[in-house]
Amino acid sequence: MQAIQAFIETQGGPEVIDWREVTLGAPGPGQALVRQSAIGLNYIDIYHRDGTYPVELPGGLGMEAAGEVIAVGEGVHGLQPGDRVATFGPQRDAYASARLVPAASLFKLPANVDDETAAAALLKACTVEALVERCAKVEAGWPVLVHAAAGGVGLILVQWLKAVGATVIGTVSTEAKEQAARDAGADHVIRYKEEDVAAHVREITDGQGVPVTFDGIGMATWEVSLKATARRGLIVSYGNAGGPVRGVDLGVLARHGSQFVTRPTLFDYYLDPGERAAGAARVFEMIGEGKVAMTVGQRYGLQDAARAHADLEAGRTTGSTLLIP
């Protein structure tokens, strides 16, 4: 099968993304050949491209995609040609029209989850499942702060938190993003460019602050998260869109009320096949029951990935972004 695949030889700006045509042979033992129909764009792709996360070079980009199994290799059980599947990695070469994928990393899609929804949801929604239910263990009635509430992960976080009974306070940058967050169920929305976020959070919570803050921004919101989080509260710092948090003085946690902070990554919570299967099943359940609806804010042609990266970094996207081969 002929395919187009992205690769990078060095880390840097969007301009380092290049393309090549390849011929894919038959899948080897434990592999499946997948023709891809939709590819999810995630901020981790930018970290792999720009050097925030070191990667082996030259190499591919992208972790999340959905498509159809064309052939399977020896020793593959439970998959056959024609099956609809999705993956969120850890293999890093999803920016492709077709590819060979370790069969163990593929999830069969239920009939009520289409390919675009799966490609928009799987990595982000599994991240949210791990953050809310395994990491922070949010309980009904808690007020919770979500930074970037109109982003790809943010909109899912808002919906998931509402489904478990939390009161959601979201931060956004624009009027359009405020409406998106409200449509997702946010109880309070703060425009961080216009308001003092921490002060507003304290006002909403009668001066107590929130027991959990979900911060996918990083350094740019670190001080705000500290000030908005309650005594003995938890800051879940799961992203670096505003730069990684560096040089942390642990004493600052004591000064803000004996707070906790964690820097989780998805694959530490989806370490073994049982955890992966349970998490994905929970995600498909939430989508199937209508508790989480995916918002695909924009679609780009596969080879427009560089423009998509630039738009995501500049904050010009809302919800999830797809690359379409």
mmCIF file of N, CA, C and O in Angstrom, residues 15-98:
data_model
loop_
_atom_site.group_PDB
_atom_site.id
_atom_site.type_symbol
_atom_site.label_atom_id
_atom_site.label_comp_id
_atom_site.label_asym_id
_atom_site.label_seq_id
_atom_site.Cartn_x
_atom_site.Cartn_y
_atom_site.Cartn_z
ATOM 1 N N GLU A 15 7.808 24.502 10.599
ATOM 2 C CA GLU A 15 8.466 24.322 9.302
ATOM 3 C C GLU A 15 9.331 23.064 9.239
ATOM 4 O O GLU A 15 9.732 22.641 8.142
ATOM 5 N N VAL A 16 9.620 22.426 10.367
ATOM 6 C CA VAL A 16 10.455 21.214 10.324
ATOM 7 C C VAL A 16 9.665 19.993 9.874
ATOM 8 O O VAL A 16 10.244 18.943 9.583
ATOM 9 N N ILE A 17 8.330 20.107 9.807
ATOM 10 C CA ILE A 17 7.512 18.967 9.382
ATOM 11 C C ILE A 17 7.680 18.764 7.888
ATOM 12 O O ILE A 17 7.457 19.670 7.083
ATOM 13 N N ASP A 18 8.082 17.571 7.498
ATOM 14 C CA ASP A 18 8.266 17.227 6.091
ATOM 15 C C ASP A 18 7.445 15.982 5.791
ATOM 16 O O ASP A 18 6.881 15.356 6.689
ATOM 17 N N TRP A 19 7.395 15.616 4.516
ATOM 18 C CA TRP A 19 6.539 14.520 4.078
ATOM 19 C C TRP A 19 7.299 13.592 3.143
ATOM 20 O O TRP A 19 8.193 14.020 2.421
ATOM 21 N N ARG A 20 6.925 12.326 3.174
ATOM 22 C CA ARG A 20 7.515 11.362 2.255
ATOM 23 C C ARG A 20 6.469 10.331 1.865
ATOM 24 O O ARG A 20 5.532 10.051 2.617
ATOM 25 N N GLU A 21 6.637 9.811 0.671
ATOM 26 C CA GLU A 21 5.791 8.716 0.203
ATOM 27 C C GLU A 21 6.497 7.408 0.480
ATOM 28 O O GLU A 21 7.704 7.277 0.241
ATOM 29 N N VAL A 22 5.755 6.456 1.022
ATOM 30 C CA VAL A 22 6.334 5.167 1.379
ATOM 31 C C VAL A 22 5.456 4.044 0.840
ATOM 32 O O VAL A 22 4.278 4.235 0.544
ATOM 33 N N THR A 23 6.072 2.891 0.672
ATOM 34 C CA THR A 23 5.331 1.681 0.319
ATOM 35 C C THR A 23 5.306 0.784 1.550
ATOM 36 O O THR A 23 6.353 0.428 2.098
ATOM 37 N N LEU A 24 4.106 0.455 2.000
ATOM 38 C CA LEU A 24 3.938 -0.378 3.179
ATOM 39 C C LEU A 24 3.755 -1.829 2.758
ATOM 40 O O LEU A 24 2.890 -2.142 1.945
ATOM 41 N N GLY A 25 4.576 -2.699 3.320
ATOM 42 C CA GLY A 25 4.455 -4.118 3.037
ATOM 43 C C GLY A 25 3.417 -4.783 3.932
ATOM 44 O O GLY A 25 2.650 -4.122 4.638
ATOM 45 N N ALA A 26 3.414 -6.103 3.907
ATOM 46 C CA ALA A 26 2.485 -6.851 4.735
ATOM 47 C C ALA A 26 2.855 -6.673 6.209
ATOM 48 O O ALA A 26 4.029 -6.510 6.551
ATOM 49 N N PRO A 27 1.875 -6.671 7.101
ATOM 50 C CA PRO A 27 2.185 -6.529 8.521
ATOM 51 C C PRO A 27 2.973 -7.712 9.052
ATOM 52 O O PRO A 27 2.734 -8.867 8.672
ATOM 53 N N GLY A 28 3.918 -7.426 9.919
ATOM 54 C CA GLY A 28 4.712 -8.469 10.547
ATOM 55 C C GLY A 28 4.004 -9.041 11.761
ATOM 56 O O GLY A 28 2.865 -8.663 12.078
ATOM 57 N N PRO A 29 4.643 -9.932 12.478
ATOM 58 C CA PRO A 29 4.045 -10.514 13.680
ATOM 59 C C PRO A 29 3.624 -9.432 14.673
ATOM 60 O O PRO A 29 4.394 -8.522 14.973
ATOM 61 N N GLY A 30 2.393 -9.529 15.130
ATOM 62 C CA GLY A 30 1.895 -8.578 16.111
ATOM 63 C C GLY A 30 1.488 -7.237 15.554
ATOM 64 O O GLY A 30 1.124 -6.336 16.316
ATOM 65 N N GLN A 31 1.512 -7.075 14.235
ATOM 66 C CA GLN A 31 1.181 -5.792 13.624
ATOM 67 C C GLN A 31 -0.150 -5.849 12.865
ATOM 68 O O GLN A 31 -0.628 -6.917 12.480
ATOM 69 N N ALA A 32 -0.705 -4.656 12.619
ATOM 70 C CA ALA A 32 -1.863 -4.508 11.741
ATOM 71 C C ALA A 32 -1.573 -3.374 10.760
ATOM 72 O O ALA A 32 -0.947 -2.373 11.120
ATOM 73 N N LEU A 33 -2.003 -3.558 9.529
ATOM 74 C CA LEU A 33 -1.942 -2.497 8.524
ATOM 75 C C LEU A 33 -3.265 -1.747 8.580
ATOM 76 O O LEU A 33 -4.334 -2.348 8.425
ATOM 77 N N VAL A 34 -3.188 -0.436 8.813
ATOM 78 C CA VAL A 34 -4.388 0.376 9.015
ATOM 79 C C VAL A 34 -4.412 1.514 8.002
ATOM 80 O O VAL A 34 -3.435 2.262 7.872
ATOM 81 N N ARG A 35 -5.529 1.630 7.277
ATOM 82 C CA ARG A 35 -5.768 2.803 6.439
ATOM 83 C C ARG A 35 -6.484 3.827 7.310
ATOM 84 O O ARG A 35 -7.548 3.555 7.867
ATOM 85 N N GLN A 36 -5.915 5.017 7.450
ATOM 86 C CA GLN A 36 -6.419 5.995 8.399
ATOM 87 C C GLN A 36 -7.396 6.972 7.750
ATOM 88 O O GLN A 36 -7.180 7.433 6.635
ATOM 89 N N SER A 37 -8.441 7.290 8.489
ATOM 90 C CA SER A 37 -9.467 8.200 7.987
ATOM 91 C C SER A 37 -9.482 9.532 8.721
ATOM 92 O O SER A 37 -9.981 10.526 8.191
ATOM 93 N N ALA A 38 -8.961 9.563 9.941
ATOM 94 C CA ALA A 38 -8.935 10.799 10.726
ATOM 95 C C ALA A 38 -7.804 10.708 11.741
ATOM 96 O O ALA A 38 -7.588 9.655 12.346
ATOM 97 N N ILE A 39 -7.104 11.818 11.919
ATOM 98 C CA ILE A 39 -5.954 11.873 12.823
ATOM 99 C C ILE A 39 -6.171 13.019 13.797
ATOM 100 O O ILE A 39 -6.522 14.135 13.396
ATOM 101 N N GLY A 40 -5.989 12.754 15.083
ATOM 102 C CA GLY A 40 -6.171 13.782 16.092
ATOM 103 C C GLY A 40 -4.902 14.585 16.313
ATOM 104 O O GLY A 40 -3.804 14.032 16.401
ATOM 105 N N LEU A 41 -5.054 15.897 16.382
ATOM 106 C CA LEU A 41 -3.942 16.796 16.704
ATOM 107 C C LEU A 41 -3.978 17.078 18.204
ATOM 108 O O LEU A 41 -5.030 17.432 18.746
ATOM 109 N N ASN A 42 -2.840 16.918 18.863
ATOM 110 C CA ASN A 42 -2.767 17.112 20.303
ATOM 111 C C ASN A 42 -1.540 17.946 20.650
ATOM 112 O O ASN A 42 -0.560 17.962 19.906
ATOM 113 N N TYR A 43 -1.602 18.615 21.804
ATOM 114 C CA TYR A 43 -0.478 19.481 22.170
ATOM 115 C C TYR A 43 0.807 18.690 22.375
ATOM 116 O O TYR A 43 1.899 19.211 22.180
ATOM 117 N N ILE A 44 0.684 17.416 22.710
ATOM 118 C CA ILE A 44 1.893 16.617 22.855
ATOM 119 C C ILE A 44 2.640 16.503 21.526
ATOM 120 O O ILE A 44 3.870 16.372 21.498
ATOM 121 N N ASP A 45 1.919 16.600 20.399
ATOM 122 C CA ASP A 45 2.581 16.583 19.094
ATOM 123 C C ASP A 45 3.523 17.781 18.962
ATOM 124 O O ASP A 45 4.615 17.678 18.382
ATOM 125 N N ILE A 46 3.083 18.918 19.486
ATOM 126 C CA ILE A 46 3.927 20.119 19.458
ATOM 127 C C ILE A 46 5.152 19.931 20.348
ATOM 128 O O ILE A 46 6.271 20.309 19.973
ATOM 129 N N TYR A 47 4.963 19.321 21.520
ATOM 130 C CA TYR A 47 6.104 19.077 22.404
ATOM 131 C C TYR A 47 7.127 18.165 21.733
ATOM 132 O O TYR A 47 8.340 18.354 21.884
ATOM 133 N N HIS A 48 6.651 17.161 20.987
ATOM 134 C CA HIS A 48 7.560 16.271 20.256
ATOM 135 C C HIS A 48 8.270 17.020 19.130
ATOM 136 O O HIS A 48 9.441 16.782 18.851
ATOM 137 N N ARG A 49 7.561 17.940 18.496
ATOM 138 C CA ARG A 49 8.136 18.676 17.367
ATOM 139 C C ARG A 49 9.105 19.760 17.804
ATOM 140 O O ARG A 49 10.160 19.960 17.189
ATOM 141 N N ASP A 50 8.763 20.478 18.901
ATOM 142 C CA ASP A 50 9.573 21.669 19.221
ATOM 143 C C ASP A 50 10.713 21.398 20.203
ATOM 144 O O ASP A 50 11.515 22.284 20.482
ATOM 145 N N GLY A 51 10.788 20.166 20.755
ATOM 146 C CA GLY A 51 11.878 19.843 21.647
ATOM 147 C C GLY A 51 11.539 19.882 23.120
ATOM 148 O O GLY A 51 12.394 19.583 23.962
ATOM 149 N N THR A 52 10.298 20.251 23.460
ATOM 150 C CA THR A 52 9.897 20.208 24.863
ATOM 151 C C THR A 52 10.079 18.804 25.422
ATOM 152 O O THR A 52 10.541 18.621 26.550
ATOM 153 N N TYR A 53 9.700 17.808 24.612
ATOM 154 C CA TYR A 53 9.959 16.416 24.942
ATOM 155 C C TYR A 53 10.992 15.878 23.956
ATOM 156 O O TYR A 53 10.750 15.901 22.742
ATOM 157 N N PRO A 54 12.117 15.382 24.423
ATOM 158 C CA PRO A 54 13.096 14.797 23.500
ATOM 159 C C PRO A 54 12.523 13.553 22.815
ATOM 160 O O PRO A 54 11.807 12.764 23.442
ATOM 161 N N VAL A 55 12.823 13.403 21.528
ATOM 162 C CA VAL A 55 12.377 12.232 20.771
ATOM 163 C C VAL A 55 13.527 11.736 19.899
ATOM 164 O O VAL A 55 14.462 12.470 19.592
ATOM 165 N N GLU A 56 13.423 10.491 19.509
ATOM 166 C CA GLU A 56 14.417 9.921 18.609
ATOM 167 C C GLU A 56 14.230 10.480 17.207
ATOM 168 O O GLU A 56 13.103 10.541 16.691
ATOM 169 N N LEU A 57 15.300 10.904 16.586
ATOM 170 C CA LEU A 57 15.252 11.508 15.257
ATOM 171 C C LEU A 57 16.126 10.727 14.283
ATOM 172 O O LEU A 57 17.147 10.156 14.687
ATOM 173 N N PRO A 58 15.751 10.734 12.979
ATOM 174 C CA PRO A 58 14.483 11.244 12.446
ATOM 175 C C PRO A 58 13.321 10.373 12.897
ATOM 176 O O PRO A 58 13.510 9.202 13.252
ATOM 177 N N GLY A 59 12.135 10.937 12.883
ATOM 178 C CA GLY A 59 10.981 10.182 13.341
ATOM 179 C C GLY A 59 9.689 10.819 12.882
ATOM 180 O O GLY A 59 9.683 11.879 12.246
ATOM 181 N N GLY A 60 8.594 10.163 13.212
ATOM 182 C CA GLY A 60 7.280 10.643 12.827
ATOM 183 C C GLY A 60 6.673 11.536 13.888
ATOM 184 O O GLY A 60 7.271 11.842 14.919
ATOM 185 N N LEU A 61 5.446 11.964 13.621
ATOM 186 C CA LEU A 61 4.683 12.790 14.544
ATOM 187 C C LEU A 61 3.266 12.233 14.664
ATOM 188 O O LEU A 61 2.750 11.610 13.732
ATOM 189 N N GLY A 62 2.653 12.509 15.782
ATOM 190 C CA GLY A 62 1.259 12.149 15.965
ATOM 191 C C GLY A 62 1.068 10.830 16.680
ATOM 192 O O GLY A 62 1.800 9.869 16.447
ATOM 193 N N MET A 63 0.077 10.806 17.578
ATOM 194 C CA MET A 63 -0.171 9.611 18.376
ATOM 195 C C MET A 63 -1.589 9.076 18.228
ATOM 196 O O MET A 63 -1.833 7.915 18.552
ATOM 197 N N GLU A 64 -2.519 9.899 17.774
ATOM 198 C CA GLU A 64 -3.939 9.544 17.840
ATOM 199 C C GLU A 64 -4.537 9.477 16.438
ATOM 200 O O GLU A 64 -4.390 10.417 15.654
ATOM 201 N N ALA A 65 -5.208 8.376 16.122
ATOM 202 C CA ALA A 65 -5.819 8.240 14.804
ATOM 203 C C ALA A 65 -6.865 7.141 14.829
ATOM 204 O O ALA A 65 -6.891 6.290 15.719
ATOM 205 N N ALA A 66 -7.717 7.160 13.816
ATOM 206 C CA ALA A 66 -8.728 6.126 13.633
ATOM 207 C C ALA A 66 -8.754 5.715 12.176
ATOM 208 O O ALA A 66 -8.381 6.491 11.287
ATOM 209 N N GLY A 67 -9.182 4.494 11.922
ATOM 210 C CA GLY A 67 -9.258 4.018 10.548
ATOM 211 C C GLY A 67 -9.732 2.575 10.477
ATOM 212 O O GLY A 67 -10.383 2.071 11.405
ATOM 213 N N GLU A 68 -9.355 1.907 9.391
ATOM 214 C CA GLU A 68 -9.829 0.551 9.118
ATOM 215 C C GLU A 68 -8.654 -0.407 8.973
ATOM 216 O O GLU A 68 -7.657 -0.092 8.312
ATOM 217 N N VAL A 69 -8.774 -1.557 9.594
ATOM 218 C CA VAL A 69 -7.759 -2.594 9.461
ATOM 219 C C VAL A 69 -7.824 -3.182 8.048
ATOM 220 O O VAL A 69 -8.882 -3.598 7.577
ATOM 221 N N ILE A 70 -6.673 -3.204 7.374
ATOM 222 C CA ILE A 70 -6.586 -3.773 6.030
ATOM 223 C C ILE A 70 -6.039 -5.192 6.084
ATOM 224 O O ILE A 70 -6.473 -6.072 5.336
ATOM 225 N N ALA A 71 -5.104 -5.448 6.972
ATOM 226 C CA ALA A 71 -4.510 -6.783 7.100
ATOM 227 C C ALA A 71 -3.890 -6.900 8.482
ATOM 228 O O ALA A 71 -3.556 -5.896 9.114
ATOM 229 N N VAL A 72 -3.748 -8.128 8.954
ATOM 230 C CA VAL A 72 -3.109 -8.367 10.248
ATOM 231 C C VAL A 72 -1.991 -9.386 10.085
ATOM 232 O O VAL A 72 -2.027 -10.247 9.196
ATOM 233 N N GLY A 73 -0.995 -9.274 10.957
ATOM 234 C CA GLY A 73 0.141 -10.176 10.910
ATOM 235 C C GLY A 73 -0.050 -11.390 11.797
ATOM 236 O O GLY A 73 -1.054 -11.547 12.503
ATOM 237 N N GLU A 74 0.935 -12.223 11.777
ATOM 238 C CA GLU A 74 0.914 -13.455 12.559
ATOM 239 C C GLU A 74 0.804 -13.150 14.053
ATOM 240 O O GLU A 74 1.411 -12.199 14.550
ATOM 241 N N GLY A 75 -0.002 -13.938 14.735
ATOM 242 C CA GLY A 75 -0.128 -13.796 16.176
ATOM 243 C C GLY A 75 -1.090 -12.727 16.633
ATOM 244 O O GLY A 75 -1.230 -12.493 17.836
ATOM 245 N N VAL A 76 -1.792 -12.080 15.701
ATOM 246 C CA VAL A 76 -2.765 -11.052 16.068
ATOM 247 C C VAL A 76 -4.128 -11.709 16.263
ATOM 248 O O VAL A 76 -4.644 -12.367 15.347
ATOM 249 N N HIS A 77 -4.703 -11.523 17.420
ATOM 250 C CA HIS A 77 -6.008 -12.107 17.721
ATOM 251 C C HIS A 77 -6.986 -10.990 18.083
ATOM 252 O O HIS A 77 -6.616 -9.981 18.674
ATOM 253 N N GLY A 78 -8.226 -11.178 17.722
ATOM 254 C CA GLY A 78 -9.260 -10.209 18.062
ATOM 255 C C GLY A 78 -9.406 -9.075 17.084
ATOM 256 O O GLY A 78 -10.259 -8.208 17.281
ATOM 257 N N LEU A 79 -8.588 -9.055 16.044
ATOM 258 C CA LEU A 79 -8.711 -8.059 14.982
ATOM 259 C C LEU A 79 -8.719 -8.764 13.643
ATOM 260 O O LEU A 79 -8.014 -9.764 13.460
ATOM 261 N N GLN A 80 -9.480 -8.206 12.687
ATOM 262 C CA GLN A 80 -9.506 -8.759 11.341
ATOM 263 C C GLN A 80 -9.747 -7.635 10.342
ATOM 264 O O GLN A 80 -10.200 -6.550 10.720
ATOM 265 N N PRO A 81 -9.415 -7.877 9.065
ATOM 266 C CA PRO A 81 -9.656 -6.846 8.055
ATOM 267 C C PRO A 81 -11.108 -6.373 8.080
ATOM 268 O O PRO A 81 -12.033 -7.176 8.236
ATOM 269 N N GLY A 82 -11.267 -5.065 7.964
ATOM 270 C CA GLY A 82 -12.594 -4.465 8.011
ATOM 271 C C GLY A 82 -12.961 -3.881 9.357
ATOM 272 O O GLY A 82 -13.897 -3.078 9.453
ATOM 273 N N ASP A 83 -12.252 -4.272 10.406
ATOM 274 C CA ASP A 83 -12.537 -3.712 11.724
ATOM 275 C C ASP A 83 -12.186 -2.234 11.763
ATOM 276 O O ASP A 83 -11.162 -1.806 11.227
ATOM 277 N N ARG A 84 -13.033 -1.465 12.413
ATOM 278 C CA ARG A 84 -12.744 -0.050 12.666
ATOM 279 C C ARG A 84 -12.002 0.051 13.993
ATOM 280 O O ARG A 84 -12.422 -0.526 15.000
ATOM 281 N N VAL A 85 -10.904 0.789 13.986
ATOM 282 C CA VAL A 85 -10.030 0.836 15.157
ATOM 283 C C VAL A 85 -9.533 2.257 15.393
ATOM 284 O O VAL A 85 -9.614 3.125 14.515
ATOM 285 N N ALA A 86 -9.007 2.460 16.589
ATOM 286 C CA ALA A 86 -8.361 3.732 16.918
ATOM 287 C C ALA A 86 -7.206 3.449 17.868
ATOM 288 O O ALA A 86 -7.141 2.396 18.507
ATOM 289 N N THR A 87 -6.296 4.402 17.956
ATOM 290 C CA THR A 87 -5.149 4.284 18.861
ATOM 291 C C THR A 87 -4.751 5.659 19.355
ATOM 292 O O THR A 87 -5.011 6.671 18.701
ATOM 293 N N PHE A 88 -4.135 5.690 20.548
ATOM 294 C CA PHE A 88 -3.545 6.944 21.026
ATOM 295 C C PHE A 88 -2.064 6.773 21.314
ATOM 296 O O PHE A 88 -1.461 7.535 22.046
ATOM 297 N N GLY A 89 -1.449 5.778 20.722
ATOM 298 C CA GLY A 89 -0.018 5.587 20.897
ATOM 299 C C GLY A 89 0.271 4.437 21.841
ATOM 300 O O GLY A 89 -0.603 3.625 22.132
ATOM 301 N N PRO A 90 1.523 4.332 22.320
ATOM 302 C CA PRO A 90 2.572 5.367 22.309
ATOM 303 C C PRO A 90 3.372 5.507 21.008
ATOM 304 O O PRO A 90 4.250 6.359 20.929
ATOM 305 N N GLN A 91 3.115 4.657 19.992
ATOM 306 C CA GLN A 91 3.844 4.800 18.732
ATOM 307 C C GLN A 91 3.615 6.201 18.173
ATOM 308 O O GLN A 91 2.494 6.704 18.171
ATOM 309 N N ARG A 92 4.660 6.823 17.655
ATOM 310 C CA ARG A 92 4.636 8.238 17.291
ATOM 311 C C ARG A 92 4.799 8.406 15.782
ATOM 312 O O ARG A 92 5.817 8.865 15.293
ATOM 313 N N ASP A 93 3.749 8.048 15.033
ATOM 314 C CA ASP A 93 3.790 8.257 13.578
ATOM 315 C C ASP A 93 2.391 8.298 12.985
ATOM 316 O O ASP A 93 2.149 7.816 11.886
ATOM 317 N N ALA A 94 1.461 8.925 13.721
ATOM 318 C CA ALA A 94 0.058 8.913 13.299
ATOM 319 C C ALA A 94 -0.234 9.847 12.136
ATOM 320 O O ALA A 94 -1.276 9.711 11.487
ATOM 321 N N TYR A 95 0.658 10.804 11.845
ATOM 322 C CA TYR A 95 0.411 11.691 10.705
ATOM 323 C C TYR A 95 0.728 10.930 9.426
ATOM 324 O O TYR A 95 1.804 11.051 8.837
ATOM 325 N N ALA A 96 -0.234 10.137 8.975
ATOM 326 C CA ALA A 96 -0.020 9.264 7.823
ATOM 327 C C ALA A 96 -1.369 8.861 7.254
ATOM 328 O O ALA A 96 -2.373 8.785 7.976
ATOM 329 N N SER A 97 -1.377 8.592 5.953
ATOM 330 C CA SER A 97 -2.611 8.100 5.332
ATOM 331 C C SER A 97 -2.827 6.623 5.625
ATOM 332 O O SER A 97 -3.959 6.134 5.634
ATOM 333 N N ALA A 98 -1.740 5.893 5.869
ATOM 334 C CA ALA A 98 -1.796 4.485 6.273
ATOM 335 C C ALA A 98 -0.501 4.163 6.982
ATOM 336 O O ALA A 98 0.518 4.824 6.780
#
